[in-house]
Short mmCIF file of C-alpha atoms in Angstrom, two decimals:
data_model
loop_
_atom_site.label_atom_id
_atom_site.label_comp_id
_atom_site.label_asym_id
_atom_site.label_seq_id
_atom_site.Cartn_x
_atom_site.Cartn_y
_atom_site.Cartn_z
CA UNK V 116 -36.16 4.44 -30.93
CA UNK V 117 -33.39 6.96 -30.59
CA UNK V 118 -30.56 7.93 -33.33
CA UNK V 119 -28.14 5.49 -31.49
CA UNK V 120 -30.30 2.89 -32.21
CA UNK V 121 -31.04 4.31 -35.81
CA UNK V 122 -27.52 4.15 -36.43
CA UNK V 123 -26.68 1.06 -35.16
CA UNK V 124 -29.04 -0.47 -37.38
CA UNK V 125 -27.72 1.07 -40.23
CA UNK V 126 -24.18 -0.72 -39.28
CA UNK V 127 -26.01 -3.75 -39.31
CA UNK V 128 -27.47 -3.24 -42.59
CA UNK V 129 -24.32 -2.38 -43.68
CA UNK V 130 -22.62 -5.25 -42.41
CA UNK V 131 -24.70 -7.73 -44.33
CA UNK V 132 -24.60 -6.38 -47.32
CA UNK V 133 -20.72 -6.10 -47.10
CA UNK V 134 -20.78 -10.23 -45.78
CA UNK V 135 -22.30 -10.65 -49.32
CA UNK V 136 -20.51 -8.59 -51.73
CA UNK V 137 -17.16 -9.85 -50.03
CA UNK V 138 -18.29 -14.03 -50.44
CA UNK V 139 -20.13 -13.06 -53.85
CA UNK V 140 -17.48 -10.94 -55.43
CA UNK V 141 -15.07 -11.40 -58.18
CA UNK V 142 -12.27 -12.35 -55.47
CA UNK V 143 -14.84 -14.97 -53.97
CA UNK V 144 -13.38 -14.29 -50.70
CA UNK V 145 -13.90 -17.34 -48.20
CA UNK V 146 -17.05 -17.21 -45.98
CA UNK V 147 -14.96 -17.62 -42.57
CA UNK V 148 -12.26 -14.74 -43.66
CA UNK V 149 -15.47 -12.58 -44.53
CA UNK V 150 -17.64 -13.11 -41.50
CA UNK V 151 -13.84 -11.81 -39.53
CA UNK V 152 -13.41 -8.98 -41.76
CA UNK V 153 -17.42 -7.55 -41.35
CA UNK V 154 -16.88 -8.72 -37.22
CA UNK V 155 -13.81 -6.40 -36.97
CA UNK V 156 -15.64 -3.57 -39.33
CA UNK V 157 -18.85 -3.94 -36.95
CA UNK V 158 -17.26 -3.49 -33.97
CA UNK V 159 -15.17 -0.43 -35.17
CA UNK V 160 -18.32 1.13 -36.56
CA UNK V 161 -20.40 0.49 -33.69
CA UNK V 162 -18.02 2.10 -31.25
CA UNK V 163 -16.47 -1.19 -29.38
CA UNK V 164 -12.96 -0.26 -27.78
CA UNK V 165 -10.38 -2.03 -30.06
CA UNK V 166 -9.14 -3.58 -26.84
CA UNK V 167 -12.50 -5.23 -26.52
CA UNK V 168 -12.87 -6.12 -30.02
CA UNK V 169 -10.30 -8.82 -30.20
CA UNK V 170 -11.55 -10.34 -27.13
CA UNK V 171 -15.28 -10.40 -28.65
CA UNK V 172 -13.70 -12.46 -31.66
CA UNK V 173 -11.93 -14.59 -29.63
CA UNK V 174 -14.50 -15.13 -27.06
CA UNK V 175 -17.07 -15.47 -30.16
CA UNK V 176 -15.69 -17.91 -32.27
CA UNK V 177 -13.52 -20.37 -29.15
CA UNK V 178 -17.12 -20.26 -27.26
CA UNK V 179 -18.84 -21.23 -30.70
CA UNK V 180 -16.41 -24.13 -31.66
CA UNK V 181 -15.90 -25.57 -28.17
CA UNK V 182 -19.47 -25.98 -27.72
CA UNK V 183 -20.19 -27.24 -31.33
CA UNK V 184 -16.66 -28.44 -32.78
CA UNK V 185 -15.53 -31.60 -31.24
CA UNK V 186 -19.56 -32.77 -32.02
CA UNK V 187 -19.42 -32.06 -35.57
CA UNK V 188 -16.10 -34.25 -35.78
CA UNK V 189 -17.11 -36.82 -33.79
CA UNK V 190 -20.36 -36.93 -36.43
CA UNK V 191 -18.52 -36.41 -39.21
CA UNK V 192 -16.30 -39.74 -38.62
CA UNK V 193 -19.47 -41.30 -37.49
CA UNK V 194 -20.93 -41.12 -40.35
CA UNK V 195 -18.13 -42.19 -42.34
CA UNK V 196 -17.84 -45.79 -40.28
CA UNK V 197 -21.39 -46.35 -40.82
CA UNK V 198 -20.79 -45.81 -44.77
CA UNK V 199 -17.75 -47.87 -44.88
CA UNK V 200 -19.21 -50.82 -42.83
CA UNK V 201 -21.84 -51.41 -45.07
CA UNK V 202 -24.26 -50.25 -42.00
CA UNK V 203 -26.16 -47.63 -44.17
CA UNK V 204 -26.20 -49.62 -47.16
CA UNK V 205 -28.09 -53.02 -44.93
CA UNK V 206 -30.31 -50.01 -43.59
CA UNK V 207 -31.23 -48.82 -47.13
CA UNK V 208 -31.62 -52.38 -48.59
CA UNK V 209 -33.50 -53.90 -45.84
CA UNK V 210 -36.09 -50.71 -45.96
CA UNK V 211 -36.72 -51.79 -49.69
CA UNK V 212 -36.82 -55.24 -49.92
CA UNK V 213 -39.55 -57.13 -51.80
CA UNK V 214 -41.52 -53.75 -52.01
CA UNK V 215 -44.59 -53.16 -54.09
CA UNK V 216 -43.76 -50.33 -56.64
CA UNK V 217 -46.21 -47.68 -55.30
CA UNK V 218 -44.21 -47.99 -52.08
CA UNK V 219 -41.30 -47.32 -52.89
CA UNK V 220 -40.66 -43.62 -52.94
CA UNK V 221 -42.04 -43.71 -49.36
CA UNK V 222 -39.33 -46.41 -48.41
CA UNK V 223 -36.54 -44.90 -50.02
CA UNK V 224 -37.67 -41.49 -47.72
CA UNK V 225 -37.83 -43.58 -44.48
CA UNK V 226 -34.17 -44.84 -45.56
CA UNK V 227 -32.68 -41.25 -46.11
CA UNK V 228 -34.60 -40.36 -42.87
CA UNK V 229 -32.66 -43.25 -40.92
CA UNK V 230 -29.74 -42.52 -42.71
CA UNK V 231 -29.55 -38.71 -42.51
CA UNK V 232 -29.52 -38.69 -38.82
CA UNK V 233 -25.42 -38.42 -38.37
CA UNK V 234 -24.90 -37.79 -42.28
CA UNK V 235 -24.41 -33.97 -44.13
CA UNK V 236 -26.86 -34.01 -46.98
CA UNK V 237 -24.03 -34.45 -49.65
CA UNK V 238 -22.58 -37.55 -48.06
CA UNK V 239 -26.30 -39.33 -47.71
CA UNK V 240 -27.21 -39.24 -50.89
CA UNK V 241 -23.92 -40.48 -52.26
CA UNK V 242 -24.56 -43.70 -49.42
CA UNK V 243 -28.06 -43.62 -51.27
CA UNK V 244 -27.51 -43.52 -54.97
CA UNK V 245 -26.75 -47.30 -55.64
CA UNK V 246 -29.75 -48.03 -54.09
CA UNK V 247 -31.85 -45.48 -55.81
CA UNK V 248 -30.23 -46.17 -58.82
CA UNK V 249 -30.52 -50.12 -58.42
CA UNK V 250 -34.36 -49.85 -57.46
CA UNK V 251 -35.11 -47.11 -59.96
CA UNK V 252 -33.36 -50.00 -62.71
CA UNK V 253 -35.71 -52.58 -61.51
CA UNK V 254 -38.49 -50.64 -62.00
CA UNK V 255 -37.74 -49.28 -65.48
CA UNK V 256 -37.16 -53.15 -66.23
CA UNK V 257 -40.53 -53.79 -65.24
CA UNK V 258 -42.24 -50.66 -66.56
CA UNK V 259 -45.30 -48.94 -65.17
CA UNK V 260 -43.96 -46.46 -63.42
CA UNK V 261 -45.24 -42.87 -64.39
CA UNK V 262 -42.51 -40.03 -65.39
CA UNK V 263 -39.23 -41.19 -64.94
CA UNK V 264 -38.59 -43.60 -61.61
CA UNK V 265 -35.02 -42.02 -61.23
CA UNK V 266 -36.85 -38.96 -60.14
CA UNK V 267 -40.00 -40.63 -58.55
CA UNK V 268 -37.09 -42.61 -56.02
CA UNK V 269 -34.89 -39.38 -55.75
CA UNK V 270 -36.59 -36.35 -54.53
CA UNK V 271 -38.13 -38.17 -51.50
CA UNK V 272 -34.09 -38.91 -50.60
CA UNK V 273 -33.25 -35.34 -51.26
CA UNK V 274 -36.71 -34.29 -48.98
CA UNK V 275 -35.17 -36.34 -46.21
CA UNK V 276 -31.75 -35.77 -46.30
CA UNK V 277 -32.08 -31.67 -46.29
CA UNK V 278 -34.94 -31.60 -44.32
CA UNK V 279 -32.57 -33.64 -41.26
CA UNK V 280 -29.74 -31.59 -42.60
CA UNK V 281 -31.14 -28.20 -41.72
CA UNK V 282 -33.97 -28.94 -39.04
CA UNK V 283 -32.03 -31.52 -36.29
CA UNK V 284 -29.22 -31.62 -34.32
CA UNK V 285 -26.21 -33.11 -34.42
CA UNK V 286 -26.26 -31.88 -37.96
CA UNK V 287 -24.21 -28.24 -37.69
CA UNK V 288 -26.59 -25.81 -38.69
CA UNK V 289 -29.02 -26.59 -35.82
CA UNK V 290 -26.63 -27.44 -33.40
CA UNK V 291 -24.80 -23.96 -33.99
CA UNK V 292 -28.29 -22.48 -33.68
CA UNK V 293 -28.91 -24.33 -30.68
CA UNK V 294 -26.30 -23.59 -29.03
CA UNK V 295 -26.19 -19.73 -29.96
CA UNK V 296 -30.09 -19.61 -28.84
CA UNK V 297 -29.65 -21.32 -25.75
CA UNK V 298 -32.17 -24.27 -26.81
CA UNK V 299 -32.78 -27.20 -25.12
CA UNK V 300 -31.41 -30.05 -26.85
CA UNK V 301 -34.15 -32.72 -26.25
CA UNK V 302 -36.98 -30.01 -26.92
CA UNK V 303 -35.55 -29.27 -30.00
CA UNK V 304 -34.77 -32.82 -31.18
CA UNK V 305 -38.65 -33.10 -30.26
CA UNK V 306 -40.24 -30.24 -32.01
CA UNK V 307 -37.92 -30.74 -34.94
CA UNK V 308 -39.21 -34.56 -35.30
CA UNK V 309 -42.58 -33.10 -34.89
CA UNK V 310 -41.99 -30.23 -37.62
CA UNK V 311 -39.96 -32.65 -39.93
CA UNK V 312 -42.23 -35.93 -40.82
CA UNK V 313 -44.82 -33.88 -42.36
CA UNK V 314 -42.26 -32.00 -44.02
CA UNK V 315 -41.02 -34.69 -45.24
CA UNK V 316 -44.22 -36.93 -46.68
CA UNK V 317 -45.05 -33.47 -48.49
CA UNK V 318 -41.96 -32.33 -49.91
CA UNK V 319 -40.97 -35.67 -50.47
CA UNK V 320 -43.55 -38.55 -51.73
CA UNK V 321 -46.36 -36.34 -52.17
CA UNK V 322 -44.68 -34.00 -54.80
CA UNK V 323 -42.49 -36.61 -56.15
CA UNK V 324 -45.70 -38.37 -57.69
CA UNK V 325 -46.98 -34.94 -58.90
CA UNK V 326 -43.39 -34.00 -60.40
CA UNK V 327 -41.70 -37.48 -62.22
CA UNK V 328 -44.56 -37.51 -64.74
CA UNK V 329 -43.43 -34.20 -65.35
CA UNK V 330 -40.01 -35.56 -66.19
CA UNK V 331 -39.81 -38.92 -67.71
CA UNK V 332 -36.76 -37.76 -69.30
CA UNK V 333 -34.15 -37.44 -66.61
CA UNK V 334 -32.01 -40.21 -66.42
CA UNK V 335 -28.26 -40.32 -65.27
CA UNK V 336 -25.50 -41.56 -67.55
CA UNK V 337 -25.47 -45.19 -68.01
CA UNK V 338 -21.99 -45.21 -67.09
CA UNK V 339 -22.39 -43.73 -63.65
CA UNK V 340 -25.74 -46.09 -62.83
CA UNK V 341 -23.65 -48.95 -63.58
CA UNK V 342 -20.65 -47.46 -61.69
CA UNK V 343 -22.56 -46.83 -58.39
CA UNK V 344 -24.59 -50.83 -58.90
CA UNK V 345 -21.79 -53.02 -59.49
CA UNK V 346 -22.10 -55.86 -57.56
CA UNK V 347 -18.94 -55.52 -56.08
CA UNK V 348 -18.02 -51.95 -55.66
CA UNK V 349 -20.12 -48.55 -54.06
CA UNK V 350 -19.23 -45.06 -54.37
CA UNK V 351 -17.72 -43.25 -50.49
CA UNK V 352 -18.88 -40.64 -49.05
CA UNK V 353 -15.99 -37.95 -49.15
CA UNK V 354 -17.49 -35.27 -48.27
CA UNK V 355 -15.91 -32.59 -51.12
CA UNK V 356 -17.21 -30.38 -52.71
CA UNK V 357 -16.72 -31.74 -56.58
CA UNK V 358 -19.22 -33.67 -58.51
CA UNK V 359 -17.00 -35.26 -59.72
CA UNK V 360 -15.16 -36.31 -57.23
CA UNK V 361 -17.48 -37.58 -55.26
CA UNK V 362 -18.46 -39.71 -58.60
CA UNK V 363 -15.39 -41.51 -59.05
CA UNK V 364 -14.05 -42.57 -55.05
CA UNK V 365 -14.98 -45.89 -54.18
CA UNK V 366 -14.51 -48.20 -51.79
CA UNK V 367 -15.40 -52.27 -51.46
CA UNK V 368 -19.19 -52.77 -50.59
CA UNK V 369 -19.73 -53.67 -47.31
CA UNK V 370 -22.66 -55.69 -46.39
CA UNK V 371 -21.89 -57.86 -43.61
CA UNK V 372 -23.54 -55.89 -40.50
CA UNK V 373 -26.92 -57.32 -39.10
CA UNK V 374 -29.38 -54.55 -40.15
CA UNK V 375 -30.57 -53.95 -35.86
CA UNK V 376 -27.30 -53.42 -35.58
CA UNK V 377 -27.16 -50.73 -38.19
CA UNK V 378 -30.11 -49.34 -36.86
CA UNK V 379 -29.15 -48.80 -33.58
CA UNK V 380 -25.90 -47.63 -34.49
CA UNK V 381 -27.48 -44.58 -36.24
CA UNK V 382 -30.17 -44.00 -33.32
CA UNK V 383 -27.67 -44.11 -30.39
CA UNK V 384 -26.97 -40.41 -30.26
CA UNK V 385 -30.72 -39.46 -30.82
CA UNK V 386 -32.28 -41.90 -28.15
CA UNK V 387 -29.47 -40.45 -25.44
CA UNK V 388 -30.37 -37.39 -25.94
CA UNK V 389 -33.99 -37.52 -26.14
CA UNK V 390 -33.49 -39.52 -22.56
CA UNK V 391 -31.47 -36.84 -21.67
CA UNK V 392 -34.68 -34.63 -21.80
CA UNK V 393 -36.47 -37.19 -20.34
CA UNK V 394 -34.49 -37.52 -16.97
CA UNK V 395 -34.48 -33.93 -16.97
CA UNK V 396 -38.28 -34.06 -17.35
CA UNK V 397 -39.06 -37.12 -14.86
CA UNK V 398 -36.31 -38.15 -12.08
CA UNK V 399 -35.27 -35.90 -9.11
CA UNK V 400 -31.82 -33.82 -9.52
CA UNK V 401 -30.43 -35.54 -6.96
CA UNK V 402 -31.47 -38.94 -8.77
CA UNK V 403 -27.98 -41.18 -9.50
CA UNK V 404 -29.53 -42.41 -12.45
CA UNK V 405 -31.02 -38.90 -13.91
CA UNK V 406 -27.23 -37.88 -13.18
CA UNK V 407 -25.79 -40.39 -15.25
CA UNK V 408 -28.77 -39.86 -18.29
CA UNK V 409 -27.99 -36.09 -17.95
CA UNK V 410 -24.48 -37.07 -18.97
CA UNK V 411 -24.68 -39.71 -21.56
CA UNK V 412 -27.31 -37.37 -23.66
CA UNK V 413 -24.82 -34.35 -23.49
CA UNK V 414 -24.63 -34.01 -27.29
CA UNK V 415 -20.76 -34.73 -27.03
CA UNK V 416 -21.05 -37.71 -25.29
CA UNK V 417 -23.74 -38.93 -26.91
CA UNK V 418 -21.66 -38.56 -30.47
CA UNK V 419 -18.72 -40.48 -28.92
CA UNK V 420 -21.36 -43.19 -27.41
CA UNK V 421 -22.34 -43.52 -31.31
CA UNK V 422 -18.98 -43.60 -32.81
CA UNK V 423 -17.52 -46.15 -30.24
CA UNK V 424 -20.62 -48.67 -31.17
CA UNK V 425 -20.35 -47.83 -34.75
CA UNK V 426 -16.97 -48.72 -34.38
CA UNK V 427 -18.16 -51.97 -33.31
CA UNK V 428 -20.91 -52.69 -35.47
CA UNK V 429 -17.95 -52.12 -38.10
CA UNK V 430 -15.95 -54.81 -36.65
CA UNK V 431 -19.14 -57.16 -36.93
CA UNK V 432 -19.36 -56.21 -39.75
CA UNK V 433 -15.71 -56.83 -41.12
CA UNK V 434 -15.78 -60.63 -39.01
CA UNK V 435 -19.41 -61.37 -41.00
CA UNK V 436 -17.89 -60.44 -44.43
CA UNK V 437 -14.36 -61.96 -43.73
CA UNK V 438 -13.30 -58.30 -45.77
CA UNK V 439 -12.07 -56.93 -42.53
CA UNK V 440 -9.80 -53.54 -43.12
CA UNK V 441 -6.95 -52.73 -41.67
CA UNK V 442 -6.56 -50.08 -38.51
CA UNK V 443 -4.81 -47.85 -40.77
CA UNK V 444 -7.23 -48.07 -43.50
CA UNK V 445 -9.74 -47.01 -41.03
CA UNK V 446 -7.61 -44.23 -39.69
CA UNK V 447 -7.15 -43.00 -43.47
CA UNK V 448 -11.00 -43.27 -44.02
CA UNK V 449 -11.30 -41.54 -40.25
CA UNK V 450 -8.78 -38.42 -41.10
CA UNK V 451 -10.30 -38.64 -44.59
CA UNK V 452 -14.06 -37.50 -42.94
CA UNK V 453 -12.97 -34.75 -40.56
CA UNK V 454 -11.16 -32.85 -44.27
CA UNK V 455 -15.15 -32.44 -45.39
CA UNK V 456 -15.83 -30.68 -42.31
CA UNK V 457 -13.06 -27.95 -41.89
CA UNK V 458 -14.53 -25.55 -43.88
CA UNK V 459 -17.68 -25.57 -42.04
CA UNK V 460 -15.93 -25.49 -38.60
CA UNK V 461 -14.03 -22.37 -39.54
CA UNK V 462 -17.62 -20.90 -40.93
CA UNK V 463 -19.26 -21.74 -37.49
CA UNK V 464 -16.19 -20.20 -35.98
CA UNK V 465 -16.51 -17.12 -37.52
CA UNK V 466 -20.01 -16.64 -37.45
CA UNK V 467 -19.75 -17.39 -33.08
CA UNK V 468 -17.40 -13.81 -33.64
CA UNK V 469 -19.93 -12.13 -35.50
CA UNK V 470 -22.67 -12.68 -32.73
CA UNK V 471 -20.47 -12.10 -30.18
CA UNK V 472 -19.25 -8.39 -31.67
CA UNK V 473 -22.77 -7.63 -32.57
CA UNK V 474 -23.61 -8.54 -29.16
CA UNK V 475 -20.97 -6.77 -27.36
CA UNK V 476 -21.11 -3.46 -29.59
CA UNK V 477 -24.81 -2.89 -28.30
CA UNK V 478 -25.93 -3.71 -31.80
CA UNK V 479 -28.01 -7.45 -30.40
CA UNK V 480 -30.05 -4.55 -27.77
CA UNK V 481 -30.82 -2.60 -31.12
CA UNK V 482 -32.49 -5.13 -33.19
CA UNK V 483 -34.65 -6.16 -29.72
CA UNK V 484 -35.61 -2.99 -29.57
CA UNK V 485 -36.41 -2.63 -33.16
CA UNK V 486 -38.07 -5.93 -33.45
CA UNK V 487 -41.01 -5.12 -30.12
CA UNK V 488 -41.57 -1.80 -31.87
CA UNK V 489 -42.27 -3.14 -35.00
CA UNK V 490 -44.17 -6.33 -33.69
CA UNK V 491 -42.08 -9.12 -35.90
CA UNK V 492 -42.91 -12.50 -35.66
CA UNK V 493 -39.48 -13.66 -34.10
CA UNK V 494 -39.93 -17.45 -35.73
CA UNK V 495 -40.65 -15.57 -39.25
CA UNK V 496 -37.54 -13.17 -38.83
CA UNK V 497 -35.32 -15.46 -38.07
CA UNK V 498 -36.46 -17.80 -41.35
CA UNK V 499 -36.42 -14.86 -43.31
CA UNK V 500 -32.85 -13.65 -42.63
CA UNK V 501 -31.16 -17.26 -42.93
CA UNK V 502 -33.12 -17.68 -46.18
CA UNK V 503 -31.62 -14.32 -47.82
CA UNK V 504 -28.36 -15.15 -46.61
CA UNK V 505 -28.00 -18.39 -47.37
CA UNK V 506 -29.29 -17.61 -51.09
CA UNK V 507 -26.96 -14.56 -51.41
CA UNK V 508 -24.14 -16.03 -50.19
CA UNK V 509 -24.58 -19.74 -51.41
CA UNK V 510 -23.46 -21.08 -47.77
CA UNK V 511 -26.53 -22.76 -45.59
CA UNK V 512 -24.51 -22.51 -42.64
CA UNK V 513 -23.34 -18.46 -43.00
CA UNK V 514 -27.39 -18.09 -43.04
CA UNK V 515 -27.80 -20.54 -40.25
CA UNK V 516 -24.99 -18.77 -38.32
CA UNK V 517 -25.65 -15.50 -38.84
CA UNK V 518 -29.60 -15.10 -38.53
CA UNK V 519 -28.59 -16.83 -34.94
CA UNK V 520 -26.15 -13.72 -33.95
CA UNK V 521 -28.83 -11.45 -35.17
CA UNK V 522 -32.04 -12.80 -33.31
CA UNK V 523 -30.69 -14.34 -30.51
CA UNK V 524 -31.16 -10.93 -28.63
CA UNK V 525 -34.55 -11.24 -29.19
CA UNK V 526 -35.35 -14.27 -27.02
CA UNK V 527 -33.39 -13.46 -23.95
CA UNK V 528 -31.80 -16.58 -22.58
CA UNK V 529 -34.28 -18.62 -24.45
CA UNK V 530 -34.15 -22.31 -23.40
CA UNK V 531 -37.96 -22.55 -23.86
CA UNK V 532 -40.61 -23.75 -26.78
CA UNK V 533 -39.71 -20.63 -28.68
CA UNK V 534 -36.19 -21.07 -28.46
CA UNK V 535 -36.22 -24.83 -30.02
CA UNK V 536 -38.73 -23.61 -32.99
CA UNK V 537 -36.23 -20.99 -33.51
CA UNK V 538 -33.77 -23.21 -34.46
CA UNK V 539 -35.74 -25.11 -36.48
CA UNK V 540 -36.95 -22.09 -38.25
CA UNK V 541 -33.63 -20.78 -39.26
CA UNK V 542 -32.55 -23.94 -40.24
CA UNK V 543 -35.84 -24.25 -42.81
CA UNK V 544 -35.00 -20.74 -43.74
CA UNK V 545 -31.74 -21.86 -44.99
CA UNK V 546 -32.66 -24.79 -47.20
CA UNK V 547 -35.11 -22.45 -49.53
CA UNK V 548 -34.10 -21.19 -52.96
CA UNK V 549 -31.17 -23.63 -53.31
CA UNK V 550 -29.85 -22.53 -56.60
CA UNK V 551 -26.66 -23.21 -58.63
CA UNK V 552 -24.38 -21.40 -55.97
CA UNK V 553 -24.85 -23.99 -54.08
CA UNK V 554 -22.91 -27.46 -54.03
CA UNK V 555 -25.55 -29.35 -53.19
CA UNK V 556 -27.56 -28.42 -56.54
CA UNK V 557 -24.76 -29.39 -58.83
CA UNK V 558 -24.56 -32.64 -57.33
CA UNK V 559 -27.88 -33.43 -57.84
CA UNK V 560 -28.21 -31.94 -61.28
CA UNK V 561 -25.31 -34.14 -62.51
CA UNK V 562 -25.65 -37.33 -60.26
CA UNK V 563 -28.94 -37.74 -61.95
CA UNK V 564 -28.54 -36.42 -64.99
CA UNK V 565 -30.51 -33.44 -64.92
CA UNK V 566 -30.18 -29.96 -67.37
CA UNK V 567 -30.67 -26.47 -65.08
CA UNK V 568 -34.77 -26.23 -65.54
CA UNK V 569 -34.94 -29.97 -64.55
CA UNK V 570 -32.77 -30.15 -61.08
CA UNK V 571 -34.32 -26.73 -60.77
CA UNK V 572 -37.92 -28.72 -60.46
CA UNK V 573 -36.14 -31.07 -58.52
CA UNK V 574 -33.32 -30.03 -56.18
CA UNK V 575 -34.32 -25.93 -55.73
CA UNK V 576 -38.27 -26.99 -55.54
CA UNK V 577 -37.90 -29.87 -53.12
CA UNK V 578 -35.96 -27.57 -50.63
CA UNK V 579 -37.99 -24.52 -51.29
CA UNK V 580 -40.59 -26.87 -49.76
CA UNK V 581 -38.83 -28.08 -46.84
CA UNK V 582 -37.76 -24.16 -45.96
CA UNK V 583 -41.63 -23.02 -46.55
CA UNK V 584 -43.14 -26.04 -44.91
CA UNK V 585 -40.82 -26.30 -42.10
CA UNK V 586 -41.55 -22.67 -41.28
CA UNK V 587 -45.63 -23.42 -41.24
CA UNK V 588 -44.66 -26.23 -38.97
CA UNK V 589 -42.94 -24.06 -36.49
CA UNK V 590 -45.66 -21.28 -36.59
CA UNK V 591 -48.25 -23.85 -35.91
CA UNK V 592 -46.27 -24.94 -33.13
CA UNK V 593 -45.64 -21.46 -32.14
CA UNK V 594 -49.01 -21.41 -30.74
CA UNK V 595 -48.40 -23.61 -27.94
CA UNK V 596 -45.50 -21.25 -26.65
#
């Protein structure tokens, strides 16, 4: 390599290690005004004409939300219908039903796998804990259960949930990897089913029954259990940030929707775009129907195609229950969802800039060549770079975001095998090591009563084994590229 290449590695270097000190340090400067602040010091170091460097931004961070944005929100309020309907709650309930005890942890992980398809991690397993709670009562009433049945029931929900939250689109990480790797959508849906269900059974059931004998102490506040299992009210989904928060809003159950309905109300964006791939696969280009297939799996479409039928299942739903809610209550709860996701729009925003500028500078052309000198696993690399950042900077999605800027140069236009393990790579990578600077371990730790050494059994181990399993999955994959 020559010294230009030297030194624009350095800058890189440099940048990252700036991206952390300015989201870790005592100002706690937000993760979207960072990733600007390192794009605009990048470029400047790297030798981009200033002229230029705006329109990298720009170009960046509009290219990054247009293709992702409008998705997220439409998933975002998705998600929140299905909650307030009472959709995810008859999904949950149904999965359960008249169970034998030694089932149960794997039903409550096929739940959070239904239910995590259009849900953010946080929101799911708010929709799950009355159930979890409720079942995990039932079974302390009964006894037998080894270690404590809060925990048994739990960790294959939280295996689920992250393991959809970092590994599949629509969810925003893999999307905004996706879409910065030039993946194909139904490949990557498919390998990232393929990498996730044994991901899952391990991380979740498997070391569940290996960890709740381990801790037949943790138990949440009797207060909050009987909070989230009244028989009349459940706790919402808001999306923030706060423990707390999240603890106290509540809304009137819902349980009026036919559980097919519910079903296929979370499935509809998943099975268009999997037929999406399919047409692409199968029919002729000039085919009327592979034309129209094409279209409805587009992972817009398909995310509106979901939120209009959720938005009738809810009406079912409301007509069944006679405790129909207003239009404007809907609205509210509507406007309510898209506030959870504005932070992570701006994040994806400013990470598009960063890859852009790093592209634009020359630096993207220095890390390929870099990368075929030294002979680095691509699929490891990128796991490896999300999983620092996202520990260093406590934000899954700045790890997601910016491993994507940094190895996309190394795949060309991508669009193949590789490209679709790649995504699902970075977004293992980002799951590891979840520790307490991130908002997902303090709800855990206090939704279920946990001290620090118990939700760090629980919370950090369980996604420490989604990120390292995940990342086996994708290398044994990798062998078929």
């Amino acid at each position: 390599m020559t010294a230009h290449t030297w030194w624009l590695l350095l800058i890189l270097t440099v940048a990252i290690a700036a991206l952390i000190c300015l989201i870790n340090s005592r100002l706690r400067v937000h993760p979207f005004v960072a990733l600007i602040l390192v794009s605009v010091g990048t470029g400047i170091a790297a030798g981009e004409p200033a002229a230029k460097l705006a329109g990298s931004i720009e170009e960046g961070a509009g290219g990054t939300l247009g293709d992702v944005g409008v998705t997220l929100a439409l998933g975002a309020m998705l998600g929140r219908l299905l909650s307030d309907s009472g959709a995810t709650d008859a999904i949950a309930r149904a999965l359960v039903a008249r169970a034998e005890p030694r089932r149960l942890p794997w039903l409550v992980g096929a739940a959070a796998f239904v239910i995590g398809v259009p849900m953010f991690f946080e929101v799911g397993l708010i929709v799950l804990l009355p159930l979890i709670f409720s079942v995990a009562r039932r079974m302390e009433e009964q006894g037998g259960a080894k270690g404590s049945p809060y925990v048994l029931l739990g960790v294959p929900a939280i295996a689920s949930l992250s393991t959809l939250h970092g590994m599949l689109p629509p969810h925003p990480g893999p999307l905004t990897a996706m879409t910065g790797l030039h993946a194909d959508l139904g490949l990557t849906l498919g390998v990232g089913i393929v990498c996730a269900v044994p991901t899952v059974i391990l991380a979740g059931p498997v070391y569940a029954r290996w960890i709740a004998p381990r801790l037949p102490d943790v138990a949440p506040d009797a207060e909050l259990v009987a909070q989230f299992t009244g028989a009349e009210r459940q706790p919402a989904g808001t999306g923030t940030s706060a423990p707390g928060a999240r603890a106290s809003a509540e809304v009137p159950r819902r349980t009026g929707v036919p559980t097919g309905l519910a079903v296929a109300a979370v499935l509809v964006p998943v099975v268009l775009m999997l037929l999406r791939t399919l047409a692409e696969t199968a029919l002729d280009e000039s085919s009327g129907l592979g034309a129209a297939l094409v279209f409805a799996g587009e992972p817009l479409v398909a995310m509106l195609a979901g939120f209009v039928f959720a938005l009738g299942v809810t009406m079912v739903g409301s007509a069944r229950s006679g405790s129909g809610r207003s239009g404007e209550e809907t609205r509210a709860s509507l406007t309510d969802s898209l506030k959870s996701i504005a932070a992570i729009l701006l994040i994806i925003g400013g990470g598009g800039a960063f890859k852009q500028v790093l592209q634009d500078s020359g630096i993207g052309d220095a890390i390929a060549s870099a990368a075929e000198g030294a002979h680095i696993n691509v699929i490891l690399l990128g796991w490896l770079i999300a999983l620092l950042l996202s520990l260093t900077t406590g934000s899954a999605t700045v790890g997601i975001v910016s491993a994507t800027g940094i190895v996309a140069p190394l795949i060309g236009d991508g669009g193949g095998l590789e490209a679709s393990l790649l995504v699902v790579a970075i977004g293992a990578g980002s799951l590891g090591l979840n520790y307490v600077n991130h908002a997902g371990f303090w709800l855990v730790k206090e939704s279920f009563g946990m001290d620090l050494t118990q939700a760090t059994k629980t919370q950090t181990a369980v996604q420490t084994l989604v990120s390292v399993l995940g990342l086996a999955m994708a290398l044994l994959l990798s062998v078929f590229a």
